[in-house]
mmCIF file of C-alpha atoms in Angstrom:
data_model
loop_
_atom_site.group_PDB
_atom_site.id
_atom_site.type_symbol
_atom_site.label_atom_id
_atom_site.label_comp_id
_atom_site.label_asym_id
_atom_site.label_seq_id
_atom_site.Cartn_x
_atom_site.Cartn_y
_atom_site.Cartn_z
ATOM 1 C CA UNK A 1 -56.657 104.492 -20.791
ATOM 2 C CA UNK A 2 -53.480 104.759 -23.158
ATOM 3 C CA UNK A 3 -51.729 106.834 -20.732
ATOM 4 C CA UNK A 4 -52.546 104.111 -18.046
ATOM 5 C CA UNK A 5 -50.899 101.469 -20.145
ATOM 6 C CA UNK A 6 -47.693 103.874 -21.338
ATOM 7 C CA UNK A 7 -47.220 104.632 -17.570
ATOM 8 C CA UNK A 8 -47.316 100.635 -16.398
ATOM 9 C CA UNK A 9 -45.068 99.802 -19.485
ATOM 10 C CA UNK A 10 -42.519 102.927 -18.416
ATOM 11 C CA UNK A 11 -42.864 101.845 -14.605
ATOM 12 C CA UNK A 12 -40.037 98.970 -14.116
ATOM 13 C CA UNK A 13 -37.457 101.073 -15.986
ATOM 14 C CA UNK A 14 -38.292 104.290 -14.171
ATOM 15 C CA UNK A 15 -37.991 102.454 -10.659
ATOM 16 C CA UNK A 16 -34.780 100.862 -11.578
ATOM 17 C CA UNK A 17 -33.543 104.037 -12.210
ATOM 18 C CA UNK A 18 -34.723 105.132 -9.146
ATOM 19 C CA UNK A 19 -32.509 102.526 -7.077
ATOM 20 C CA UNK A 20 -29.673 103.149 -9.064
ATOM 21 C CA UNK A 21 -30.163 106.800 -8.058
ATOM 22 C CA UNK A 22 -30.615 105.479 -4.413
ATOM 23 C CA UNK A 23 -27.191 103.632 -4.612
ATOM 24 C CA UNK A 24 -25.545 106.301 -6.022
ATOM 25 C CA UNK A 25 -26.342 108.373 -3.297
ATOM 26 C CA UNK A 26 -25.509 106.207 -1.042
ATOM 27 C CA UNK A 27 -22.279 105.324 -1.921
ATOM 28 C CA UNK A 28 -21.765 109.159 -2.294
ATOM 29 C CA UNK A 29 -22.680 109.189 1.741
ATOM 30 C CA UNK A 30 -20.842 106.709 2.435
ATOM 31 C CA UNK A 31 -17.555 108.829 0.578
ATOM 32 C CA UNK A 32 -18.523 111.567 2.305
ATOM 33 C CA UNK A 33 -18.705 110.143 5.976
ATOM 34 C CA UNK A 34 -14.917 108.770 5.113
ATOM 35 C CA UNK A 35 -13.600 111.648 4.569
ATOM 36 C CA UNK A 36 -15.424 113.328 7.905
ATOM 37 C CA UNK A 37 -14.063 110.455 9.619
ATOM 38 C CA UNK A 38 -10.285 110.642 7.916
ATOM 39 C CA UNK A 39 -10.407 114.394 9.276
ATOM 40 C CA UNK A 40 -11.526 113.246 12.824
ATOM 41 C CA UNK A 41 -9.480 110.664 13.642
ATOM 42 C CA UNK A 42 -5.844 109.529 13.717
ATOM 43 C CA UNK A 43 -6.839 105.733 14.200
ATOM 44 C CA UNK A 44 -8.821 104.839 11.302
ATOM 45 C CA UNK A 45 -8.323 100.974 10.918
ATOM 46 C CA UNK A 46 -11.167 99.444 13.118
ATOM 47 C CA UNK A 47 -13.876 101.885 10.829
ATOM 48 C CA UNK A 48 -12.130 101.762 7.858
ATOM 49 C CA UNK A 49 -12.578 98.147 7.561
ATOM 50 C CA UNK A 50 -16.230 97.956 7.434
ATOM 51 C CA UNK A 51 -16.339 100.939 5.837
ATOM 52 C CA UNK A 52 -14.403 99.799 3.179
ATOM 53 C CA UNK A 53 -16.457 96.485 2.842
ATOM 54 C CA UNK A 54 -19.242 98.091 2.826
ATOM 55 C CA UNK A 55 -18.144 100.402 -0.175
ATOM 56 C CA UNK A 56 -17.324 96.834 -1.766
ATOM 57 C CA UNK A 57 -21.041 95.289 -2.155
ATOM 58 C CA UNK A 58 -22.569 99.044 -2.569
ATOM 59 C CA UNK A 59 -20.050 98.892 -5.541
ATOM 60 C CA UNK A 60 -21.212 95.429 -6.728
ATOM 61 C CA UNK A 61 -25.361 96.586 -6.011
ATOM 62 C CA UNK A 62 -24.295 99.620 -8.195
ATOM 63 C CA UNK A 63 -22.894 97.193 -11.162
ATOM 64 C CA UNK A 64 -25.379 94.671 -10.795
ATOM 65 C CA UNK A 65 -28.682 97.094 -10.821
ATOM 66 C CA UNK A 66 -26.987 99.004 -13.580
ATOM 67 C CA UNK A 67 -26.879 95.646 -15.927
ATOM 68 C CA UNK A 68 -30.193 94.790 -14.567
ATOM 69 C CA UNK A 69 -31.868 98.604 -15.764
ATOM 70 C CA UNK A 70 -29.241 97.981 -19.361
ATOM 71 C CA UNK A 71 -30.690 94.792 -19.740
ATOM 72 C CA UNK A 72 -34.590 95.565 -18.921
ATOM 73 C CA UNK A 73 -34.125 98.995 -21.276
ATOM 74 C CA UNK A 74 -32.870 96.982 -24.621
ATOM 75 C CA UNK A 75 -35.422 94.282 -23.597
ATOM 76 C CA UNK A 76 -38.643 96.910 -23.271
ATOM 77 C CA UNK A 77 -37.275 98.677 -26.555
ATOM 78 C CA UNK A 78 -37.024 95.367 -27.940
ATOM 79 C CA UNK A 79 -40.703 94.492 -27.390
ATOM 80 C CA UNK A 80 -42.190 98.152 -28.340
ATOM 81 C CA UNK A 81 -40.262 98.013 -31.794
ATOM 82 C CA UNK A 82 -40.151 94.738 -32.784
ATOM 83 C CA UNK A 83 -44.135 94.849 -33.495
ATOM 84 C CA UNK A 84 -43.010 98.448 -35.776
ATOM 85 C CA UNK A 85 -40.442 96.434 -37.402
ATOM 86 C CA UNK A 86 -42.818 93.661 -38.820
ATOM 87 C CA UNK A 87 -45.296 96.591 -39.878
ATOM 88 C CA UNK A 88 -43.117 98.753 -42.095
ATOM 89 C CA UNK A 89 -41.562 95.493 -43.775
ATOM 90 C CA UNK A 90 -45.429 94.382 -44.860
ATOM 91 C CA UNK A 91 -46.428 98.113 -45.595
ATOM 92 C CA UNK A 92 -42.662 97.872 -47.777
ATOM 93 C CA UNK A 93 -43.839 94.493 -49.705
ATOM 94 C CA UNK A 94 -47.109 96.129 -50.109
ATOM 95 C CA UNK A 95 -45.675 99.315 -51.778
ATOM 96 C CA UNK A 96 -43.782 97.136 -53.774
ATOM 97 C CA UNK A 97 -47.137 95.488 -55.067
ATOM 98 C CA UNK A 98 -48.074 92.523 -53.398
ATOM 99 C CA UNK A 99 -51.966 93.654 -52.139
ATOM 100 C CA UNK A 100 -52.762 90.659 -50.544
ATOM 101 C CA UNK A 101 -50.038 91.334 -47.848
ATOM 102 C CA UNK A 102 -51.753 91.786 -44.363
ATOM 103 C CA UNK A 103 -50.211 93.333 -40.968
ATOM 104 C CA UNK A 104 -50.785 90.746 -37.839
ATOM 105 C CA UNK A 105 -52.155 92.025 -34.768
ATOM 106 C CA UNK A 106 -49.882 93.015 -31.990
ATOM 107 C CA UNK A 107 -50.278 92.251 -27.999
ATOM 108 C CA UNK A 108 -50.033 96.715 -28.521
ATOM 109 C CA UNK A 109 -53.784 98.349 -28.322
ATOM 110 C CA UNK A 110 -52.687 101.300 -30.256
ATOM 111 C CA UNK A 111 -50.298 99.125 -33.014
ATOM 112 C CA UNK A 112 -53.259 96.620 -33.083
ATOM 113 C CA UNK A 113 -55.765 99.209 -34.004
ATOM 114 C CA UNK A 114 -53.205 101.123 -37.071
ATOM 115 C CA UNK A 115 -52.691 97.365 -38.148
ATOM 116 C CA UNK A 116 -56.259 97.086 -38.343
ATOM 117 C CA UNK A 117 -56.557 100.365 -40.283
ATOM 118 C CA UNK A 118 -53.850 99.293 -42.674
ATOM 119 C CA UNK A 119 -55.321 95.832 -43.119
ATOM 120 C CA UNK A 120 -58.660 97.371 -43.886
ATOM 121 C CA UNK A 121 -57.295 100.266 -46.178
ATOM 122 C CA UNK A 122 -55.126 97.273 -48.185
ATOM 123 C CA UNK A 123 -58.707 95.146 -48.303
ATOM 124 C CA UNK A 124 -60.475 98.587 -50.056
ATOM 125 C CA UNK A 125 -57.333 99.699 -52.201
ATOM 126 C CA UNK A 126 -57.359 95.556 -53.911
ATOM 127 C CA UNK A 127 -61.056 95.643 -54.407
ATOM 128 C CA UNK A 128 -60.869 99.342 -56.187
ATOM 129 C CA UNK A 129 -57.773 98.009 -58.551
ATOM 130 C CA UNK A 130 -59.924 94.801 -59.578
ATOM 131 C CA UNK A 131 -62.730 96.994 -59.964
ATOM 132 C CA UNK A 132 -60.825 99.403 -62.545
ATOM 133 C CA UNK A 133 -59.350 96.083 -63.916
ATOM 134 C CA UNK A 134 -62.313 94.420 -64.631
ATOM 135 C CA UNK A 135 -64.232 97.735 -66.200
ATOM 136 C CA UNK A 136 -61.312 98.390 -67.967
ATOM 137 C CA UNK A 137 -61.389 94.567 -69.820
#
C-alpha cells in the first residue's frame, strides 16, 4: 500500500522526464536528418526552412517542459519536506523542555503515523516526570 502511494507521488515527475527525454530525441532526429539532407542535396532552402522552424518550437517544447519538470520537482520536494521540517522543529522545542509540545498530523500516512508515535511517546515521557515529581515532593 506504501509503495502504491510512493509510486503515484513519483509518477508526474517520472513522466515529465519521460517527454523531456522524448524531445530530446527528437530534436536529436531532427539534427540528424539535416545533416543527411546537407550531404544529399545542393539546394537546401525549400527544406531547410521548415526544418529550421521546426527545430524552433522543438527548442521552445524543450525549454518549456524543462521549467515545467524544475518547477513540479522543487514543488513535490517542497510538499514531502515541509511536513519533516515542522516535525524536527517540535521534536527541537521538545528537547529543549517544553513537554507539552505536540507534532500535527500530516496529509503523509507514514509522517502521520511517526507523529502519532511521537505525540504518544511525549504524552507517556510528561506523565512519568510528574510522576517522579510528585513522589519525589
Amino acid at each position: 500500500m506504501r509503495k502504491r502511494r510512493l509510486l503515484w507521488r513519483l509518477l508526474p515527475p517520472l513522466l515529465l522526464a519521460a517527454l523531456a527525454a522524448i524531445g530530446l530525441s527528437q530534436w536529436a532526429a531532427y539534427r540528424a536528418l539535416s545533416a543527411l539532407v546537407l550531404e544529399a542535396s545542393t539546394n537546401l532552402t525549400p527544406i531547410n526552412t521548415p526544418l529550421k522552424k521546426m527545430a524552433v518550437h522543438f527548442l521552445w517544447i524543450e525549454s518549456l517542459t524543462t521549467l515545467l519538470i524544475t518547477f513540479t520537482t522543487f514543488w513535490i520536494s517542497r510538499r514531502l519536506t515541509r511536513p519533516l521540517e515542522r516535525m524536527r522543529s517540535v521534536a527541537e522545542r521538545f528537547a529543549a523542555g517544553r513537554l507539552s509540545e505536540r507534532m500535527i498530523d500530516s496529509e503523509s500516512a507514514e509522517i502521520s503515523a511517526l507523529a502519532l508515535s511521537f505525540n504518544a511517546m511525549a504524552q507517556e515521557l510528561e506523565v512519568r516526570i510528574k510522576t517522579v515529581e510528585r513522589q519525589r515532593e
